[in-house]
CSV table of N, CA and C in Angstrom, one decimal:
chain,number,residue,atom,x,y,z
A,214,GLN,N,-18.6,3.0,-26.2
A,214,GLN,CA,-17.7,3.6,-25.3
A,214,GLN,C,-17.2,2.6,-24.3
A,215,VAL,N,-16.0,2.9,-23.8
A,215,VAL,CA,-15.4,2.0,-22.7
A,215,VAL,C,-14.7,2.9,-21.8
A,216,GLN,N,-14.7,2.5,-20.5
A,216,GLN,CA,-13.9,3.1,-19.5
A,216,GLN,C,-12.9,2.1,-19.0
A,217,LEU,N,-11.7,2.5,-18.8
A,217,LEU,CA,-10.6,1.7,-18.4
A,217,LEU,C,-10.1,2.1,-17.0
A,218,ALA,N,-9.8,1.2,-16.1
A,218,ALA,CA,-9.3,1.5,-14.8
A,218,ALA,C,-8.2,0.6,-14.4
A,219,GLU,N,-7.0,1.2,-14.3
A,219,GLU,CA,-5.8,0.4,-13.9
A,219,GLU,C,-5.7,0.3,-12.4
A,220,SER,N,-5.0,-0.8,-12.0
A,220,SER,CA,-4.7,-0.9,-10.6
A,220,SER,C,-3.5,-1.9,-10.5
A,221,GLY,N,-2.9,-2.0,-9.3
A,221,GLY,CA,-1.8,-2.9,-9.1
A,221,GLY,C,-0.4,-2.3,-9.1
A,222,GLY,N,-0.3,-1.1,-9.3
A,222,GLY,CA,1.0,-0.5,-9.3
A,222,GLY,C,1.6,-0.4,-7.9
A,223,GLY,N,2.9,-0.1,-7.8
A,223,GLY,CA,3.5,0.1,-6.5
A,223,GLY,C,5.0,0.2,-6.6
A,224,SER,N,5.6,0.0,-5.5
A,224,SER,CA,7.1,0.2,-5.4
A,224,SER,C,7.7,-1.2,-5.1
A,225,VAL,N,8.7,-1.6,-5.9
A,225,VAL,CA,9.4,-2.8,-5.8
A,225,VAL,C,10.9,-2.6,-5.9
A,226,GLN,N,11.6,-3.5,-5.5
A,226,GLN,CA,13.1,-3.5,-5.7
A,226,GLN,C,13.4,-4.2,-7.0
A,227,ALA,N,14.5,-3.8,-7.6
A,227,ALA,CA,14.9,-4.5,-8.9
A,227,ALA,C,14.9,-6.0,-8.7
A,228,GLY,N,14.4,-6.7,-9.7
A,228,GLY,CA,14.3,-8.1,-9.6
A,228,GLY,C,12.9,-8.6,-9.1
A,229,GLY,N,12.1,-7.7,-8.6
A,229,GLY,CA,10.8,-8.0,-8.1
A,229,GLY,C,9.8,-8.1,-9.1
A,230,SER,N,8.5,-8.4,-8.7
A,230,SER,CA,7.4,-8.6,-9.6
A,230,SER,C,6.2,-7.8,-9.2
A,231,LEU,N,5.4,-7.5,-10.2
A,231,LEU,CA,4.1,-6.8,-9.9
A,231,LEU,C,3.1,-7.3,-11.0
A,232,ARG,N,1.9,-7.3,-10.6
A,232,ARG,CA,0.8,-7.6,-11.5
A,232,ARG,C,-0.1,-6.5,-11.6
A,233,LEU,N,-0.3,-5.9,-12.8
A,233,LEU,CA,-1.2,-4.8,-13.1
A,233,LEU,C,-2.5,-5.4,-13.6
A,234,SER,N,-3.6,-4.7,-13.3
A,234,SER,CA,-4.9,-5.1,-13.8
A,234,SER,C,-5.5,-3.9,-14.5
A,235,CYS,N,-6.3,-4.2,-15.4
A,235,CYS,CA,-7.1,-3.1,-16.1
A,235,CYS,C,-8.5,-3.7,-16.3
A,236,ALA,N,-9.5,-3.0,-15.6
A,236,ALA,CA,-10.9,-3.3,-15.7
A,236,ALA,C,-11.6,-2.5,-16.7
A,237,ALA,N,-12.3,-3.1,-17.6
A,237,ALA,CA,-13.0,-2.4,-18.7
A,237,ALA,C,-14.5,-2.4,-18.4
A,238,SER,N,-15.1,-1.2,-18.4
A,238,SER,CA,-16.5,-1.2,-18.3
A,238,SER,C,-17.0,-0.6,-19.6
A,239,GLY,N,-18.0,-1.3,-20.3
A,239,GLY,CA,-18.4,-0.8,-21.6
A,239,GLY,C,-18.1,-1.9,-22.6
A,240,SER,N,-18.0,-1.4,-23.8
A,240,SER,CA,-17.8,-2.3,-25.0
A,240,SER,C,-16.4,-2.7,-25.2
A,241,VAL,N,-16.2,-4.0,-25.2
A,241,VAL,CA,-14.9,-4.6,-25.7
A,241,VAL,C,-15.3,-5.7,-26.6
A,242,PHE,N,-15.0,-5.6,-27.9
A,242,PHE,CA,-15.4,-6.6,-28.9
A,242,PHE,C,-14.2,-7.5,-29.3
A,243,SER,N,-14.5,-8.5,-29.9
A,243,SER,CA,-13.5,-9.5,-30.3
A,243,SER,C,-12.5,-8.8,-31.2
A,244,SER,N,-12.9,-7.9,-32.0
A,244,SER,CA,-12.0,-7.2,-32.9
A,244,SER,C,-11.0,-6.2,-32.2
A,245,HIS,N,-11.3,-5.9,-31.0
A,245,HIS,CA,-10.5,-4.9,-30.3
A,245,HIS,C,-9.1,-5.5,-29.8
A,246,VAL,N,-8.2,-4.6,-29.7
A,246,VAL,CA,-6.9,-4.9,-29.1
A,246,VAL,C,-6.7,-4.1,-27.8
A,247,MET,N,-6.3,-4.7,-26.8
A,247,MET,CA,-6.0,-4.0,-25.5
A,247,MET,C,-4.5,-4.0,-25.3
A,248,GLY,N,-4.0,-2.8,-25.0
A,248,GLY,CA,-2.6,-2.6,-24.9
A,248,GLY,C,-2.2,-2.0,-23.6
A,249,TRP,N,-1.0,-2.2,-23.2
A,249,TRP,CA,-0.3,-1.6,-22.1
A,249,TRP,C,0.8,-0.7,-22.6
A,250,PHE,N,0.8,0.5,-22.1
A,250,PHE,CA,1.9,1.5,-22.4
A,250,PHE,C,2.4,2.0,-21.1
A,251,ARG,N,3.6,2.6,-21.2
A,251,ARG,CA,4.2,3.2,-20.0
A,251,ARG,C,4.9,4.5,-20.4
A,252,GLN,N,4.9,5.4,-19.4
A,252,GLN,CA,5.5,6.7,-19.6
A,252,GLN,C,6.4,7.0,-18.4
A,253,GLY,N,7.7,7.1,-18.6
A,253,GLY,CA,8.6,7.5,-17.5
A,253,GLY,C,8.7,9.0,-17.5
A,254,SER,N,9.5,9.5,-16.5
A,254,SER,CA,9.6,11.0,-16.5
A,254,SER,C,10.4,11.5,-17.7
A,255,ARG,N,10.0,12.6,-18.3
A,255,ARG,CA,10.6,13.2,-19.4
A,255,ARG,C,10.7,12.2,-20.6
A,256,LYS,N,9.8,11.2,-20.7
A,256,LYS,CA,9.9,10.3,-21.8
A,256,LYS,C,8.5,10.3,-22.5
A,257,ASP,N,8.5,9.8,-23.8
A,257,ASP,CA,7.3,9.6,-24.5
A,257,ASP,C,6.6,8.4,-24.0
A,258,ARG,N,5.3,8.3,-24.2
A,258,ARG,CA,4.6,7.1,-23.9
A,258,ARG,C,5.0,6.0,-24.8
A,259,GLU,N,5.4,4.8,-24.3
A,259,GLU,CA,5.9,3.8,-25.1
A,259,GLU,C,5.1,2.5,-24.9
A,260,PHE,N,5.1,1.8,-26.0
A,260,PHE,CA,4.3,0.5,-26.1
A,260,PHE,C,5.0,-0.5,-25.2
A,261,VAL,N,4.3,-1.3,-24.5
A,261,VAL,CA,4.8,-2.4,-23.7
A,261,VAL,C,4.3,-3.8,-24.2
A,262,ALA,N,3.0,-3.9,-24.3
A,262,ALA,CA,2.4,-5.2,-24.7
A,262,ALA,C,1.0,-5.0,-25.2
A,263,ALA,N,0.5,-5.9,-25.9
A,263,ALA,CA,-0.9,-5.9,-26.4
A,263,ALA,C,-1.5,-7.3,-26.6
A,264,VAL,N,-2.8,-7.3,-26.5
A,264,VAL,CA,-3.4,-8.6,-26.7
A,264,VAL,C,-4.7,-8.4,-27.5
A,265,ARG,N,-4.9,-9.3,-28.5
A,265,ARG,CA,-6.1,-9.3,-29.2
A,265,ARG,C,-7.3,-9.9,-28.4
A,266,TRP,N,-8.3,-9.1,-28.2
A,266,TRP,CA,-9.4,-9.5,-27.3
A,266,TRP,C,-10.0,-10.8,-27.7
A,267,GLY,N,-10.2,-11.0,-29.0
A,267,GLY,CA,-10.9,-12.2,-29.5
A,267,GLY,C,-10.1,-13.5,-29.4
A,268,THR,N,-8.8,-13.4,-30.0
A,268,THR,CA,-8.0,-14.6,-30.1
A,268,THR,C,-7.0,-14.8,-28.9
A,269,GLY,N,-6.7,-13.7,-28.2
A,269,GLY,CA,-5.7,-13.8,-27.2
A,269,GLY,C,-4.3,-13.7,-27.7
A,270,LEU,N,-4.1,-13.5,-29.0
A,270,LEU,CA,-2.8,-13.3,-29.5
A,270,LEU,C,-2.1,-12.1,-28.9
A,271,THR,N,-0.8,-12.3,-28.5
A,271,THR,CA,-0.1,-11.3,-27.7
A,271,THR,C,1.1,-10.7,-28.5
A,272,TYR,N,1.5,-9.5,-28.1
A,272,TYR,CA,2.6,-8.8,-28.7
A,272,TYR,C,3.4,-8.1,-27.6
A,273,TYR,N,4.7,-8.0,-27.7
A,273,TYR,CA,5.5,-7.4,-26.7
A,273,TYR,C,6.6,-6.5,-27.3
A,274,ALA,N,6.9,-5.5,-26.6
A,274,ALA,CA,8.1,-4.7,-26.9
A,274,ALA,C,9.3,-5.6,-26.6
A,275,ASP,N,10.4,-5.4,-27.4
A,275,ASP,CA,11.6,-6.2,-27.2
A,275,ASP,C,12.1,-6.0,-25.8
A,276,SER,N,12.0,-4.9,-25.2
A,276,SER,CA,12.6,-4.6,-23.9
A,276,SER,C,11.9,-5.4,-22.8
A,277,VAL,N,10.7,-5.9,-23.0
A,277,VAL,CA,10.0,-6.7,-21.9
A,277,VAL,C,9.8,-8.2,-22.3
A,278,THR,N,10.1,-8.5,-23.5
A,278,THR,CA,9.9,-9.9,-23.9
A,278,THR,C,10.6,-10.9,-23.0
A,279,GLY,N,9.9,-11.9,-22.5
A,279,GLY,CA,10.5,-12.9,-21.6
A,279,GLY,C,10.4,-12.5,-20.2
A,280,ARG,N,10.0,-11.3,-19.9
A,280,ARG,CA,9.8,-10.8,-18.5
A,280,ARG,C,8.4,-10.5,-18.2
A,281,PHE,N,7.7,-9.9,-19.1
A,281,PHE,CA,6.3,-9.5,-18.9
A,281,PHE,C,5.3,-10.5,-19.7
A,282,THR,N,4.2,-10.6,-19.1
A,282,THR,CA,3.1,-11.4,-19.7
A,282,THR,C,1.8,-10.7,-19.7
A,283,ILE,N,1.2,-10.5,-20.9
A,283,ILE,CA,-0.1,-9.9,-20.9
A,283,ILE,C,-1.2,-11.0,-21.1
A,284,SER,N,-2.3,-10.8,-20.5
A,284,SER,CA,-3.4,-11.8,-20.6
A,284,SER,C,-4.7,-11.0,-20.5
A,285,ARG,N,-5.8,-11.7,-20.9
A,285,ARG,CA,-7.1,-11.1,-20.7
A,285,ARG,C,-8.1,-12.1,-20.2
A,286,ASP,N,-9.0,-11.7,-19.4
A,286,ASP,CA,-10.1,-12.5,-18.9
A,286,ASP,C,-11.4,-11.9,-19.6
A,287,LYS,N,-11.9,-12.6,-20.6
A,287,LYS,CA,-13.1,-12.0,-21.3
A,287,LYS,C,-14.3,-12.0,-20.4
A,288,ALA,N,-14.5,-13.0,-19.5
A,288,ALA,CA,-15.7,-13.0,-18.7
A,288,ALA,C,-15.7,-11.8,-17.7
A,289,GLU,N,-14.5,-11.5,-17.2
A,289,GLU,CA,-14.3,-10.4,-16.2
A,289,GLU,C,-14.1,-9.1,-16.9
A,290,LYS,N,-13.8,-9.1,-18.2
A,290,LYS,CA,-13.4,-7.9,-18.9
A,290,LYS,C,-12.2,-7.2,-18.3
A,291,LYS,N,-11.2,-8.0,-18.1
A,291,LYS,CA,-10.0,-7.5,-17.5
A,291,LYS,C,-8.8,-7.9,-18.3
A,292,VAL,N,-7.8,-7.0,-18.2
A,292,VAL,CA,-6.5,-7.3,-18.9
A,292,VAL,C,-5.5,-7.2,-17.8
A,293,TYR,N,-4.5,-8.1,-17.9
A,293,TYR,CA,-3.5,-8.2,-16.8
A,293,TYR,C,-2.1,-8.0,-17.5
A,294,LEU,N,-1.2,-7.5,-16.7
A,294,LEU,CA,0.2,-7.4,-17.1
A,294,LEU,C,1.0,-7.9,-15.9
A,295,GLN,N,1.5,-9.1,-16.1
A,295,GLN,CA,2.4,-9.7,-15.1
A,295,GLN,C,3.8,-9.3,-15.4
A,296,MET,N,4.5,-8.7,-14.5
A,296,MET,CA,5.8,-8.1,-14.7
A,296,MET,C,6.8,-8.8,-13.7
A,297,GLU,N,7.8,-9.5,-14.3
A,297,GLU,CA,8.8,-10.2,-13.6
A,297,GLU,C,10.2,-9.5,-13.8
A,298,SER,N,11.1,-9.8,-12.9
A,298,SER,CA,12.5,-9.4,-13.1
A,298,SER,C,12.5,-7.9,-13.4
A,299,LEU,N,11.8,-7.1,-12.6
A,299,LEU,CA,11.7,-5.7,-12.9
A,299,LEU,C,13.0,-5.0,-12.8
A,300,ARG,N,13.2,-4.0,-13.6
A,300,ARG,CA,14.4,-3.2,-13.7
A,300,ARG,C,14.1,-1.7,-13.4
A,301,PRO,N,15.1,-0.9,-13.0
A,301,PRO,CA,14.8,0.5,-12.7
A,301,PRO,C,14.2,1.2,-14.0
A,302,GLU,N,14.7,0.7,-15.2
A,302,GLU,CA,14.2,1.4,-16.4
A,302,GLU,C,12.7,1.0,-16.7
A,303,ASP,N,12.1,0.0,-16.0
A,303,ASP,CA,10.7,-0.3,-16.2
A,303,ASP,C,9.8,0.7,-15.4
A,304,ALA,N,10.4,1.5,-14.6
A,304,ALA,CA,9.6,2.4,-13.8
A,304,ALA,C,8.8,3.4,-14.7
A,305,GLY,N,7.7,3.8,-14.2
A,305,GLY,CA,6.9,4.8,-14.9
A,305,GLY,C,5.4,4.6,-14.6
A,306,ARG,N,4.6,5.4,-15.3
A,306,ARG,CA,3.2,5.3,-15.2
A,306,ARG,C,2.7,4.4,-16.3
A,307,TYR,N,2.0,3.3,-15.9
A,307,TYR,CA,1.5,2.3,-16.9
A,307,TYR,C,0.0,2.6,-17.2
A,308,PHE,N,-0.3,2.6,-18.4
A,308,PHE,CA,-1.6,2.9,-18.9
A,308,PHE,C,-2.2,1.7,-19.7
A,309,CYS,N,-3.4,1.5,-19.5
A,309,CYS,CA,-4.2,0.5,-20.3
A,309,CYS,C,-4.9,1.3,-21.4
A,310,ALA,N,-5.0,0.7,-22.6
A,310,ALA,CA,-5.7,1.4,-23.7
A,310,ALA,C,-6.4,0.4,-24.6
A,311,ARG,N,-7.3,0.9,-25.4
A,311,ARG,CA,-8.1,0.0,-26.3
A,311,ARG,C,-7.9,0.6,-27.7
A,312,ALA,N,-7.7,-0.3,-28.7
A,312,ALA,CA,-7.6,0.1,-30.1
A,312,ALA,C,-8.4,-0.8,-30.9
A,313,ASN,N,-8.7,-0.3,-32.1
A,313,ASN,CA,-9.5,-1.1,-33.1
A,313,ASN,C,-8.7,-2.1,-33.8
A,314,SER,N,-7.4,-1.9,-33.8
A,314,SER,CA,-6.5,-2.9,-34.5
A,314,SER,C,-5.1,-2.8,-33.8
A,315,TYR,N,-4.3,-3.8,-34.0
A,315,TYR,CA,-3.0,-3.8,-33.4
A,315,TYR,C,-2.1,-2.7,-33.9
A,316,ASP,N,-1.4,-2.0,-33.0
A,316,ASP,CA,-0.5,-1.0,-33.4
A,316,ASP,C,0.4,-0.8,-32.1
A,317,THR,N,1.6,-0.3,-32.4
A,317,THR,CA,2.5,0.0,-31.2
A,317,THR,C,2.5,1.5,-31.0
A,318,SER,N,1.8,2.3,-31.8
A,318,SER,CA,1.8,3.7,-31.6
A,318,SER,C,0.6,4.1,-30.7
A,319,PRO,N,0.9,4.9,-29.7
A,319,PRO,CA,-0.2,5.3,-28.8
A,319,PRO,C,-1.3,6.1,-29.5
A,320,THR,N,-1.1,6.6,-30.7
A,320,THR,CA,-2.1,7.4,-31.4
A,320,THR,C,-3.2,6.5,-32.0
A,321,ALA,N,-2.9,5.2,-32.1
A,321,ALA,CA,-3.9,4.2,-32.6
A,321,ALA,C,-4.9,3.8,-31.5
A,322,TYR,N,-4.7,4.2,-30.3
A,322,TYR,CA,-5.5,3.8,-29.2
A,322,TYR,C,-6.4,5.0,-28.8
A,323,GLY,N,-7.7,4.8,-28.9
A,323,GLY,CA,-8.6,5.9,-28.6
A,323,GLY,C,-9.2,6.0,-27.2
A,324,HIS,N,-9.0,5.0,-26.4
A,324,HIS,CA,-9.5,5.0,-25.1
A,324,HIS,C,-8.4,4.6,-24.1
A,325,TRP,N,-8.3,5.4,-23.1
A,325,TRP,CA,-7.2,5.2,-22.1
A,325,TRP,C,-7.7,5.3,-20.7
A,326,GLY,N,-7.0,4.5,-19.8
A,326,GLY,CA,-7.2,4.7,-18.4
A,326,GLY,C,-6.4,5.8,-17.8
A,327,GLN,N,-6.5,6.0,-16.5
A,327,GLN,CA,-5.7,7.1,-15.9
A,327,GLN,C,-4.3,6.6,-15.5
A,328,GLY,N,-4.0,5.4,-15.5
A,328,GLY,CA,-2.7,4.9,-15.3
A,328,GLY,C,-2.5,4.5,-13.8
A,329,THR,N,-1.4,3.7,-13.7
A,329,THR,CA,-1.0,3.3,-12.3
A,329,THR,C,0.5,3.4,-12.3
A,330,GLN,N,1.0,3.8,-11.1
A,330,GLN,CA,2.4,4.1,-11.0
A,330,GLN,C,3.2,2.9,-10.6
A,331,VAL,N,4.4,2.7,-11.3
A,331,VAL,CA,5.3,1.6,-10.9
A,331,VAL,C,6.6,2.3,-10.6
A,332,THR,N,7.2,2.0,-9.5
A,332,THR,CA,8.5,2.4,-9.1
A,332,THR,C,9.4,1.2,-8.8
A,333,VAL,N,10.6,1.3,-9.4
A,333,VAL,CA,11.5,0.2,-9.2
A,333,VAL,C,12.8,0.7,-8.7
A,334,SER,N,13.2,0.3,-7.5
A,334,SER,CA,14.4,0.8,-6.9
A,334,SER,C,15.6,-0.1,-7.1
A,335,SER,N,16.8,0.4,-7.3
A,335,SER,CA,17.9,-0.5,-7.6
A,335,SER,C,18.6,-0.8,-6.3
């Protein structure tokens, strides 16, 4: 089992930056994939980025490629999402999640944190 706790959300103006953190307590193995998802108002939860815990290989949604960077610190058991050049459409609640293999569907992720809110004003 694993528990995930996100932090780092807040309110920024368009063009600004935020760094989200996800602290994992419990088991995170090399085979696991850690992902970030977001959910805006009246929207489905959508894939943002993911990282393979063992190799560090990263994946991104097209909408954030070049602006967001996912990374992990194995020693600290943390996953980060550095967000640059934020846009109003990036606003929403951001969730950290763990999956057994890479997937962009939230149904593949069995463990979730409570999320952290990101607001981007234009």
